[in-house]
Short mmCIF file of C-alpha atoms in Angstrom, two decimals:
data_model
loop_
_atom_site.label_atom_id
_atom_site.label_comp_id
_atom_site.label_asym_id
_atom_site.label_seq_id
_atom_site.Cartn_x
_atom_site.Cartn_y
_atom_site.Cartn_z
CA MET A 1 -35.08 -6.21 3.34
CA LYS A 2 -36.38 -7.34 -0.07
CA ARG A 3 -34.09 -4.39 -2.01
CA THR A 4 -31.38 -4.95 0.62
CA SER A 5 -31.49 -8.44 -1.12
CA LEU A 6 -31.57 -7.47 -4.35
CA THR A 7 -28.88 -4.61 -4.04
CA VAL A 8 -26.32 -7.63 -2.76
CA LEU A 9 -27.47 -9.73 -5.44
CA VAL A 10 -26.56 -6.80 -8.32
CA LEU A 11 -23.26 -6.72 -6.16
CA ALA A 12 -22.77 -10.51 -7.11
CA LEU A 13 -23.68 -9.90 -10.69
CA GLY A 14 -20.93 -7.00 -11.22
CA VAL A 15 -18.55 -9.55 -9.40
CA PHE A 16 -19.69 -12.25 -12.15
CA GLY A 17 -19.30 -10.13 -14.85
CA ILE A 18 -15.70 -8.78 -13.86
CA ILE A 19 -14.44 -12.41 -13.29
CA THR A 20 -15.64 -13.70 -16.56
CA THR A 21 -13.77 -10.14 -18.09
CA GLU A 22 -10.24 -11.18 -16.25
CA MET A 23 -10.72 -15.19 -16.36
CA GLY A 24 -12.82 -15.51 -19.34
CA MET A 25 -9.62 -14.32 -21.74
CA VAL A 26 -7.94 -17.42 -20.67
CA GLY A 27 -10.34 -19.43 -22.21
CA VAL A 28 -10.19 -17.82 -25.69
CA LEU A 29 -6.63 -17.16 -25.65
CA PRO A 30 -6.10 -19.32 -29.05
CA GLN A 31 -8.83 -17.26 -30.73
CA VAL A 32 -7.14 -13.84 -29.71
CA SER A 33 -3.80 -14.89 -30.69
CA ALA A 34 -5.13 -16.16 -34.67
CA GLU A 35 -7.50 -13.12 -34.80
CA LEU A 36 -4.82 -10.48 -33.63
CA GLY A 37 -2.14 -12.62 -35.44
CA VAL A 38 0.37 -12.57 -32.48
CA GLY A 39 2.06 -15.65 -30.51
CA PRO A 40 1.16 -17.33 -28.06
CA SER A 41 3.09 -15.69 -25.27
CA ALA A 42 2.05 -12.21 -26.48
CA ALA A 43 -1.34 -13.20 -26.32
CA GLY A 44 -0.54 -14.52 -22.74
CA TRP A 45 0.16 -11.06 -21.43
CA LEU A 46 -3.24 -10.01 -22.01
CA VAL A 47 -3.97 -12.31 -18.83
CA GLY A 48 -0.72 -11.75 -16.77
CA VAL A 49 -0.86 -7.84 -17.11
CA PHE A 50 -4.58 -7.70 -15.56
CA ALA A 51 -3.17 -9.97 -12.36
CA LEU A 52 -0.09 -7.74 -12.10
CA VAL A 53 -1.73 -4.24 -12.71
CA ILE A 54 -4.26 -5.49 -9.93
CA ALA A 55 -1.74 -6.57 -7.86
CA VAL A 56 0.49 -3.23 -7.69
CA SER A 57 -2.31 -0.49 -7.79
CA GLY A 58 -5.18 -2.03 -6.07
CA PRO A 59 -4.82 -0.33 -2.56
CA PHE A 60 -3.63 3.12 -3.98
CA THR A 61 -6.84 3.05 -6.57
CA THR A 62 -9.10 2.42 -3.68
CA LEU A 63 -7.38 4.92 -1.25
CA LEU A 64 -8.04 7.81 -4.27
CA ALA A 65 -11.41 6.58 -4.53
CA SER A 66 -12.49 6.48 -0.80
CA GLY A 67 -14.12 10.21 -0.74
CA ILE A 68 -16.54 9.47 -3.57
CA ASP A 69 -19.97 8.29 -3.27
CA ARG A 70 -19.99 4.55 -3.22
CA ARG A 71 -22.95 3.93 -5.65
CA THR A 72 -20.75 6.13 -7.94
CA VAL A 73 -17.58 4.52 -7.76
CA LEU A 74 -19.50 1.17 -8.48
CA ALA A 75 -21.09 2.39 -11.25
CA ALA A 76 -18.09 3.69 -12.86
CA ALA A 77 -15.91 0.93 -12.31
CA ILE A 78 -18.43 -1.67 -13.83
CA ALA A 79 -19.01 0.94 -16.82
CA VAL A 80 -15.66 0.79 -17.61
CA PHE A 81 -15.43 -3.05 -17.60
CA ALA A 82 -18.62 -2.91 -19.82
CA VAL A 83 -16.75 -0.61 -22.21
CA SER A 84 -13.51 -2.71 -22.27
CA ASN A 85 -15.15 -5.71 -23.63
CA ALA A 86 -16.87 -3.92 -26.35
CA ALA A 87 -13.52 -2.31 -27.30
CA TYR A 88 -12.30 -5.93 -27.00
CA ALA A 89 -15.08 -7.20 -29.42
CA LEU A 90 -14.13 -4.08 -31.72
CA THR A 91 -10.68 -4.01 -31.90
CA THR A 92 -8.34 -6.17 -34.30
CA GLN A 93 -5.21 -4.29 -32.39
CA TYR A 94 -3.22 -6.04 -30.23
CA GLU A 95 -1.96 -3.04 -28.60
CA VAL A 96 -5.73 -1.56 -28.24
CA MET A 97 -6.67 -4.81 -26.38
CA LEU A 98 -3.81 -4.83 -24.31
CA ALA A 99 -4.60 -1.09 -23.54
CA PHE A 100 -8.28 -1.94 -22.29
CA ARG A 101 -6.86 -4.90 -20.24
CA VAL A 102 -5.01 -2.13 -18.23
CA LEU A 103 -7.55 0.21 -17.75
CA PRO A 104 -10.24 -2.07 -16.42
CA ALA A 105 -7.32 -3.67 -14.21
CA LEU A 106 -7.20 -0.42 -12.36
CA PHE A 107 -10.67 -0.57 -11.32
CA HIS A 108 -11.19 -4.21 -10.59
CA PRO A 109 -10.51 -4.06 -6.82
CA VAL A 110 -11.95 -0.76 -6.26
CA PHE A 111 -15.15 -2.53 -7.38
CA PHE A 112 -14.38 -5.40 -5.28
CA ALA A 113 -13.66 -3.79 -2.31
CA VAL A 114 -16.37 -1.28 -2.21
CA ALA A 115 -18.88 -3.61 -3.14
CA LEU A 116 -17.78 -6.36 -0.20
CA ALA A 117 -17.67 -2.82 2.14
CA THR A 118 -21.27 -2.04 0.59
CA ALA A 119 -22.53 -5.36 1.06
CA ALA A 120 -21.60 -5.89 4.56
CA ARG A 121 -22.92 -2.27 5.27
CA LEU A 122 -26.34 -2.53 3.98
CA VAL A 123 -27.52 -5.71 6.31
CA PRO A 124 -27.55 -6.06 10.14
CA ALA A 125 -24.18 -6.86 11.59
CA GLY A 126 -24.98 -10.72 12.21
CA ASP A 127 -25.64 -10.67 8.48
CA ALA A 128 -22.77 -9.34 7.28
CA THR A 129 -20.66 -12.65 6.49
CA ARG A 130 -23.81 -14.06 4.58
CA ALA A 131 -23.84 -10.77 2.55
CA THR A 132 -20.12 -10.87 1.59
CA THR A 133 -20.22 -14.58 0.81
CA THR A 134 -23.29 -13.69 -1.52
CA VAL A 135 -21.02 -11.64 -3.13
CA PHE A 136 -18.28 -13.71 -3.47
CA GLY A 137 -20.68 -16.39 -5.01
CA GLY A 138 -20.67 -14.33 -8.22
CA VAL A 139 -16.44 -15.37 -8.37
CA THR A 140 -17.59 -18.93 -8.15
CA VAL A 141 -20.73 -18.53 -10.63
CA GLY A 142 -18.02 -17.04 -12.92
CA PHE A 143 -15.68 -19.99 -12.86
CA ALA A 144 -18.44 -22.29 -13.14
CA PHE A 145 -20.14 -20.61 -16.10
CA GLY A 146 -19.00 -17.35 -17.19
CA VAL A 147 -15.55 -18.64 -18.53
CA PRO A 148 -16.63 -21.55 -19.92
CA LEU A 149 -19.42 -19.70 -21.69
CA SER A 150 -16.70 -17.14 -22.91
CA SER A 151 -14.63 -20.18 -24.37
CA TYR A 152 -17.89 -22.02 -25.85
CA LEU A 153 -19.05 -18.74 -27.95
CA ALA A 154 -15.45 -18.10 -28.91
CA GLU A 155 -15.08 -21.70 -30.54
CA HIS A 156 -18.85 -21.99 -31.91
CA VAL A 157 -20.04 -18.36 -32.73
CA SER A 158 -17.19 -16.08 -32.74
CA LEU A 159 -14.40 -14.19 -30.55
CA ALA A 160 -16.47 -11.05 -30.51
CA SER A 161 -19.54 -12.92 -28.88
CA ALA A 162 -17.60 -13.88 -26.34
CA PHE A 163 -16.72 -10.31 -25.52
CA TRP A 164 -20.26 -8.99 -26.23
CA PHE A 165 -21.62 -11.31 -23.89
CA ALA A 166 -19.25 -10.17 -20.97
CA ALA A 167 -19.83 -6.49 -22.10
CA LEU A 168 -23.88 -7.39 -21.85
CA VAL A 169 -23.45 -8.99 -18.33
CA ASN A 170 -21.66 -5.64 -16.87
CA LEU A 171 -24.07 -3.40 -18.73
CA VAL A 172 -27.00 -5.05 -16.89
CA ALA A 173 -24.89 -5.02 -13.87
CA PHE A 174 -24.43 -1.31 -13.95
CA LEU A 175 -28.26 -0.24 -14.70
CA GLY A 176 -29.12 -2.64 -11.88
CA ILE A 177 -26.55 -0.67 -9.77
CA LEU A 178 -28.00 2.73 -10.85
CA ARG A 179 -31.40 0.71 -9.76
CA PHE A 180 -31.32 -0.82 -6.59
CA VAL A 181 -28.23 0.51 -4.92
CA PRO A 182 -28.65 3.80 -3.00
CA ALA A 183 -26.46 6.74 -3.02
CA MET A 184 -24.02 6.52 -0.31
CA PRO A 185 -21.80 9.61 0.35
CA VAL A 186 -19.14 9.45 2.23
CA GLY A 187 -19.71 11.31 5.57
CA ARG A 188 -16.95 11.16 7.58
CA ARG A 189 -14.12 10.28 5.31
CA LEU A 190 -10.88 8.27 7.12
CA SER A 191 -7.74 10.23 6.10
CA TYR A 192 -5.09 8.32 4.20
CA GLY A 193 -3.00 7.95 6.92
CA ALA A 194 -5.48 6.80 9.27
CA GLN A 195 -6.39 3.67 6.47
CA LEU A 196 -2.55 3.03 6.11
CA GLY A 197 -2.38 3.04 9.71
CA ILE A 198 -3.46 -0.51 9.41
CA LEU A 199 -0.13 -1.58 7.71
CA GLY A 200 1.81 -0.29 10.81
CA ARG A 201 0.62 -3.46 12.52
CA SER A 202 2.97 -6.52 12.58
CA ARG A 203 -0.25 -8.96 13.06
CA THR A 204 -1.56 -7.49 9.83
CA TRP A 205 1.82 -8.16 7.85
CA LEU A 206 1.62 -11.76 9.11
CA THR A 207 -2.34 -11.81 8.22
CA ILE A 208 -1.16 -10.54 4.64
CA VAL A 209 1.50 -13.27 4.20
CA SER A 210 -0.67 -15.97 4.92
CA VAL A 211 -3.26 -14.63 2.40
CA VAL A 212 -0.57 -14.69 0.12
CA LEU A 213 0.32 -18.65 0.70
CA VAL A 214 -3.02 -19.25 0.96
CA PHE A 215 -3.70 -18.27 -2.50
CA ALA A 216 -0.22 -19.74 -3.70
CA ALA A 217 -1.17 -22.94 -2.37
CA MET A 218 -4.79 -23.02 -4.20
CA PHE A 219 -3.19 -21.87 -7.36
CA SER A 220 0.05 -23.60 -7.88
CA VAL A 221 -2.40 -26.91 -8.40
CA TYR A 222 -5.31 -25.35 -9.77
CA GLY A 223 -3.26 -22.82 -12.91
CA TYR A 224 -2.25 -26.59 -14.08
CA PHE A 225 -5.62 -28.17 -13.75
CA ALA A 226 -5.99 -29.28 -17.70
CA GLU A 227 -2.50 -30.61 -17.57
CA TYR A 228 -2.50 -32.96 -14.34
CA LEU A 229 -5.60 -34.31 -15.76
CA GLY A 230 -4.81 -34.71 -19.31
CA ARG A 231 -1.10 -36.11 -18.23
CA VAL A 232 -1.82 -38.18 -14.91
CA THR A 233 -5.01 -39.23 -15.28
CA HIS A 234 -5.45 -39.16 -19.26
CA MET A 235 -8.44 -37.75 -19.31
CA ASP A 236 -9.26 -36.51 -23.04
CA GLY A 237 -10.23 -32.96 -23.83
CA THR A 238 -13.97 -33.63 -23.51
CA TRP A 239 -13.64 -35.01 -19.74
CA VAL A 240 -10.80 -32.41 -19.13
CA SER A 241 -13.68 -29.65 -19.92
CA ALA A 242 -16.62 -31.68 -17.86
CA MET A 243 -14.44 -31.57 -15.02
CA LEU A 244 -13.57 -27.70 -15.03
CA MET A 245 -17.36 -27.06 -14.97
CA ALA A 246 -18.02 -29.73 -12.44
CA PHE A 247 -15.33 -28.42 -10.24
CA GLY A 248 -17.09 -24.64 -10.90
CA VAL A 249 -20.49 -25.72 -9.64
CA VAL A 250 -19.54 -27.67 -6.82
CA MET A 251 -17.19 -24.33 -6.09
CA ILE A 252 -20.65 -22.64 -5.70
CA VAL A 253 -21.97 -25.24 -3.01
CA GLY A 254 -18.27 -24.78 -1.29
CA ASN A 255 -18.34 -21.03 -1.16
CA PHE A 256 -22.29 -21.04 0.94
CA ALA A 257 -21.06 -23.85 2.83
CA PHE A 258 -17.77 -22.34 4.17
CA GLY A 259 -19.52 -19.27 4.33
CA GLY A 260 -21.74 -20.86 7.07
CA LEU A 261 -18.86 -22.21 8.98
CA LEU A 262 -17.29 -18.97 9.13
CA ARG A 263 -20.17 -17.51 10.95
CA ARG A 264 -19.92 -20.39 13.61
CA SER A 265 -16.06 -19.65 14.25
CA LEU A 266 -14.04 -17.48 12.17
CA VAL A 267 -10.47 -18.21 13.35
CA GLY A 268 -11.11 -21.96 13.37
CA THR A 269 -12.53 -21.82 10.12
CA ALA A 270 -9.54 -20.00 8.66
CA VAL A 271 -6.72 -22.07 10.48
CA ALA A 272 -8.65 -25.32 9.28
CA TYR A 273 -8.58 -23.94 5.77
CA PRO A 274 -5.01 -25.05 4.88
CA VAL A 275 -5.09 -28.15 6.38
CA LEU A 276 -8.03 -29.42 4.07
CA CYS A 277 -6.10 -27.91 1.07
CA LEU A 278 -3.47 -30.16 2.06
CA LEU A 279 -5.20 -33.21 2.91
CA VAL A 280 -7.21 -32.33 -0.66
CA TYR A 281 -3.35 -32.31 -2.14
CA VAL A 282 -2.59 -35.60 -0.69
CA LEU A 283 -5.65 -37.14 -2.28
CA VAL A 284 -5.26 -35.91 -5.31
CA TYR A 285 -1.55 -36.87 -5.78
CA ALA A 286 -2.84 -40.49 -4.66
CA VAL A 287 -5.58 -40.84 -7.00
CA GLY A 288 -4.21 -39.09 -9.73
CA PRO A 289 -3.47 -41.81 -12.45
CA LEU A 290 -7.04 -43.54 -11.47
CA PHE A 291 -9.60 -42.18 -13.67
CA ALA A 292 -12.76 -42.66 -11.43
CA PRO A 293 -11.30 -42.01 -8.26
CA MET A 294 -9.61 -38.63 -9.64
CA VAL A 295 -13.27 -37.57 -10.57
CA VAL A 296 -14.37 -37.90 -7.37
CA ALA A 297 -11.12 -36.23 -5.89
CA VAL A 298 -11.82 -33.36 -8.16
CA LEU A 299 -15.23 -32.56 -6.62
CA VAL A 300 -13.82 -32.56 -3.10
CA TRP A 301 -10.72 -30.16 -4.61
CA GLY A 302 -13.44 -27.97 -5.82
CA ALA A 303 -15.59 -27.72 -2.44
CA VAL A 304 -12.25 -26.99 -0.56
CA HIS A 305 -11.22 -24.46 -3.62
CA SER A 306 -13.80 -22.39 -3.33
CA GLY A 307 -13.44 -21.42 0.55
CA GLY A 308 -10.03 -19.57 -0.02
CA LEU A 309 -11.90 -16.68 -1.38
CA VAL A 310 -14.33 -15.95 1.45
CA VAL A 311 -11.60 -17.23 4.06
CA SER A 312 -9.19 -15.28 3.27
CA GLN A 313 -11.12 -11.86 3.09
CA SER A 314 -12.76 -12.46 6.40
CA TRP A 315 -9.24 -13.36 8.00
CA LEU A 316 -7.60 -10.22 6.75
CA GLY A 317 -10.88 -8.29 7.79
CA ARG A 318 -10.14 -9.03 11.31
CA ASP A 319 -7.18 -6.99 10.98
CA SER A 320 -8.74 -4.00 8.92
CA ALA A 321 -11.89 -3.39 10.40
CA ASP A 322 -11.31 0.31 11.19
CA ALA A 323 -10.83 0.40 7.18
CA PRO A 324 -12.47 -2.21 5.49
CA GLU A 325 -12.50 -0.70 2.03
CA PHE A 326 -8.85 -0.59 2.10
CA GLY A 327 -8.37 -3.68 3.69
CA ASN A 328 -10.54 -5.44 1.07
CA SER A 329 -8.02 -3.77 -1.44
CA LEU A 330 -5.26 -5.54 0.40
CA PHE A 331 -6.96 -8.91 -0.01
CA ILE A 332 -7.45 -8.05 -3.56
CA SER A 333 -3.93 -7.17 -4.28
CA PHE A 334 -2.01 -9.54 -2.12
CA SER A 335 -4.38 -12.57 -3.18
CA ASN A 336 -3.30 -11.68 -6.67
CA LEU A 337 0.13 -11.68 -6.00
CA GLY A 338 -0.61 -14.88 -4.17
CA ILE A 339 -1.78 -16.25 -7.48
CA THR A 340 1.09 -14.88 -9.38
CA VAL A 341 4.07 -16.88 -6.82
CA GLY A 342 1.95 -19.57 -6.99
CA THR A 343 1.35 -19.97 -10.73
CA ALA A 344 5.17 -19.22 -11.08
CA VAL A 345 6.00 -22.21 -8.51
CA GLY A 346 3.84 -24.55 -9.94
CA GLY A 347 5.24 -23.93 -13.56
CA TRP A 348 8.58 -24.54 -12.29
CA VAL A 349 7.70 -27.94 -10.67
CA LEU A 350 5.94 -28.60 -13.96
CA SER A 351 8.89 -28.12 -15.82
CA ASP A 352 11.69 -29.59 -13.76
CA TYR A 353 9.59 -32.69 -12.00
CA GLY A 354 6.40 -33.41 -14.12
CA PRO A 355 2.75 -33.09 -13.37
CA ARG A 356 2.93 -36.31 -11.16
CA ARG A 357 4.18 -34.08 -8.51
CA LEU A 358 2.51 -31.00 -8.67
CA PRO A 359 0.38 -31.15 -5.43
CA TRP A 360 3.21 -31.13 -3.48
CA ALA A 361 3.75 -27.49 -4.40
CA GLY A 362 0.17 -26.96 -2.75
CA VAL A 363 1.13 -29.32 0.29
CA ALA A 364 4.05 -26.89 0.64
CA PHE A 365 2.39 -23.41 0.48
CA ALA A 366 -0.60 -24.99 2.71
CA VAL A 367 2.10 -26.00 5.43
CA ALA A 368 3.75 -22.86 5.09
CA ALA A 369 0.26 -20.79 5.67
CA LEU A 370 -0.53 -22.98 8.77
CA LEU A 371 2.82 -21.97 10.36
CA VAL A 372 2.30 -18.19 9.79
CA MET A 373 -1.11 -18.50 11.06
CA ALA A 374 -0.16 -20.16 14.07
CA LEU A 375 2.48 -17.38 14.61
CA ARG A 376 -0.34 -14.52 13.77
CA LEU A 377 -2.57 -16.18 16.40
CA SER A 378 0.34 -16.82 18.80
CA LEU A 379 0.79 -12.86 18.90
CA ASP A 380 -2.74 -12.44 20.00
CA ARG A 381 -2.47 -14.93 22.70
CA ALA A 382 0.51 -13.22 24.01
CA GLY A 383 -1.03 -9.58 23.73
CA ALA A 384 -4.14 -11.18 25.39
CA ARG A 385 -1.95 -12.14 28.31
CA GLN A 386 -0.14 -8.92 28.64
CA GLU A 387 -3.37 -6.93 28.96
CA SER A 388 -4.74 -9.17 31.74
CA ILE A 389 -1.43 -9.03 33.29
CA GLN A 390 -1.52 -4.92 33.01
CA GLU A 391 -5.40 -5.11 34.48
CA ALA A 392 -4.39 -7.15 37.47
CA ASP A 393 -1.47 -4.62 38.06
CA GLY A 394 -4.02 -1.87 37.75
CA VAL A 395 -6.11 -3.55 40.05
CA ARG A 396 -3.74 -4.09 42.54
CA GLU A 397 -2.28 -0.51 42.37
CA LEU A 398 -5.79 0.45 42.91
CA GLY A 399 -6.04 -1.71 45.81
CA ASP A 400 -2.95 -0.38 47.37
CA ALA A 401 -3.91 2.85 47.01
CA ARG A 402 -7.30 2.59 48.96
CA GLY A 403 -5.64 0.40 51.70
#
């Protein structure tokens, strides 16, 4: 059991390294722009292309890796992240850095999908949610500490030091995977057709749409966190940085709290999540101009925001239980699509209506997610009624035959 716990923690460390690589770039873009001699928009592509590659390639790369030993897949993927960070630290060419943003993005959904499925597989069925929540803890810790620390190193030491830090984290995770993750050759491999078969169900697509909308609700507002606090609450840079850190720390607590709620009721927690998002954004809008109340609202916001990851993954996992790794890759891809949609709409609201109205973009997406979830559950109820009718008809026919 102790070795299993270490294995899950190693997988969480790998996720932390991946998030630090992916999102850490956000905090060092000014230094990257100056170091490479490119404009802010070109530097921004180093973030945008990463999410775009994940959204487009995720399910396909996971399918291609589905027949390879799970430890080999995890070790190879995290090694690519370590090498890519080393390339960022050493290069002075924009094109080289861009290429090494595309490369790890191809492996990002593979690592997540396999890590989540591996964590669930290594523990008893009743502990699967706790194990996946722990792996997701790497995401929240990455937001809380990995991203701010990368920004600090770039600002106070050097840009290269920020990338060497991420390279070191990924290297340690690589060694941990080799040491603590057991060899897991694929026994009876699911065919590509069997895995893709989950996309032939209308219920699955409704679940996918709800995941996109939940992430759009989360990131339509969070994507402009600093802008909102600066222009609406009138916080200075020091306060905004402190709020980002506090937001991330509270996310760690919220992540495990939602994991506990999911173990009690997966469906109830999933449906409650967009309602909580809606209420939080109403609170953020109401107290936005008020400094002290907004500090409290940020803490509540962070606690709720953290749940979107594990709740959405568990919600989609219901419809992909027969192909869990492919289902996890769908989660990674479509959650990134939700981030893209949410930040685009949030940017439109920001430019056309100002930061004060940003929370209403999140409210709109949360309501849409709730409606799609309700439709999804209505199909479940209709299916259950149909099965009951068919079962009753079967019993009746059997009784008539015996009579």
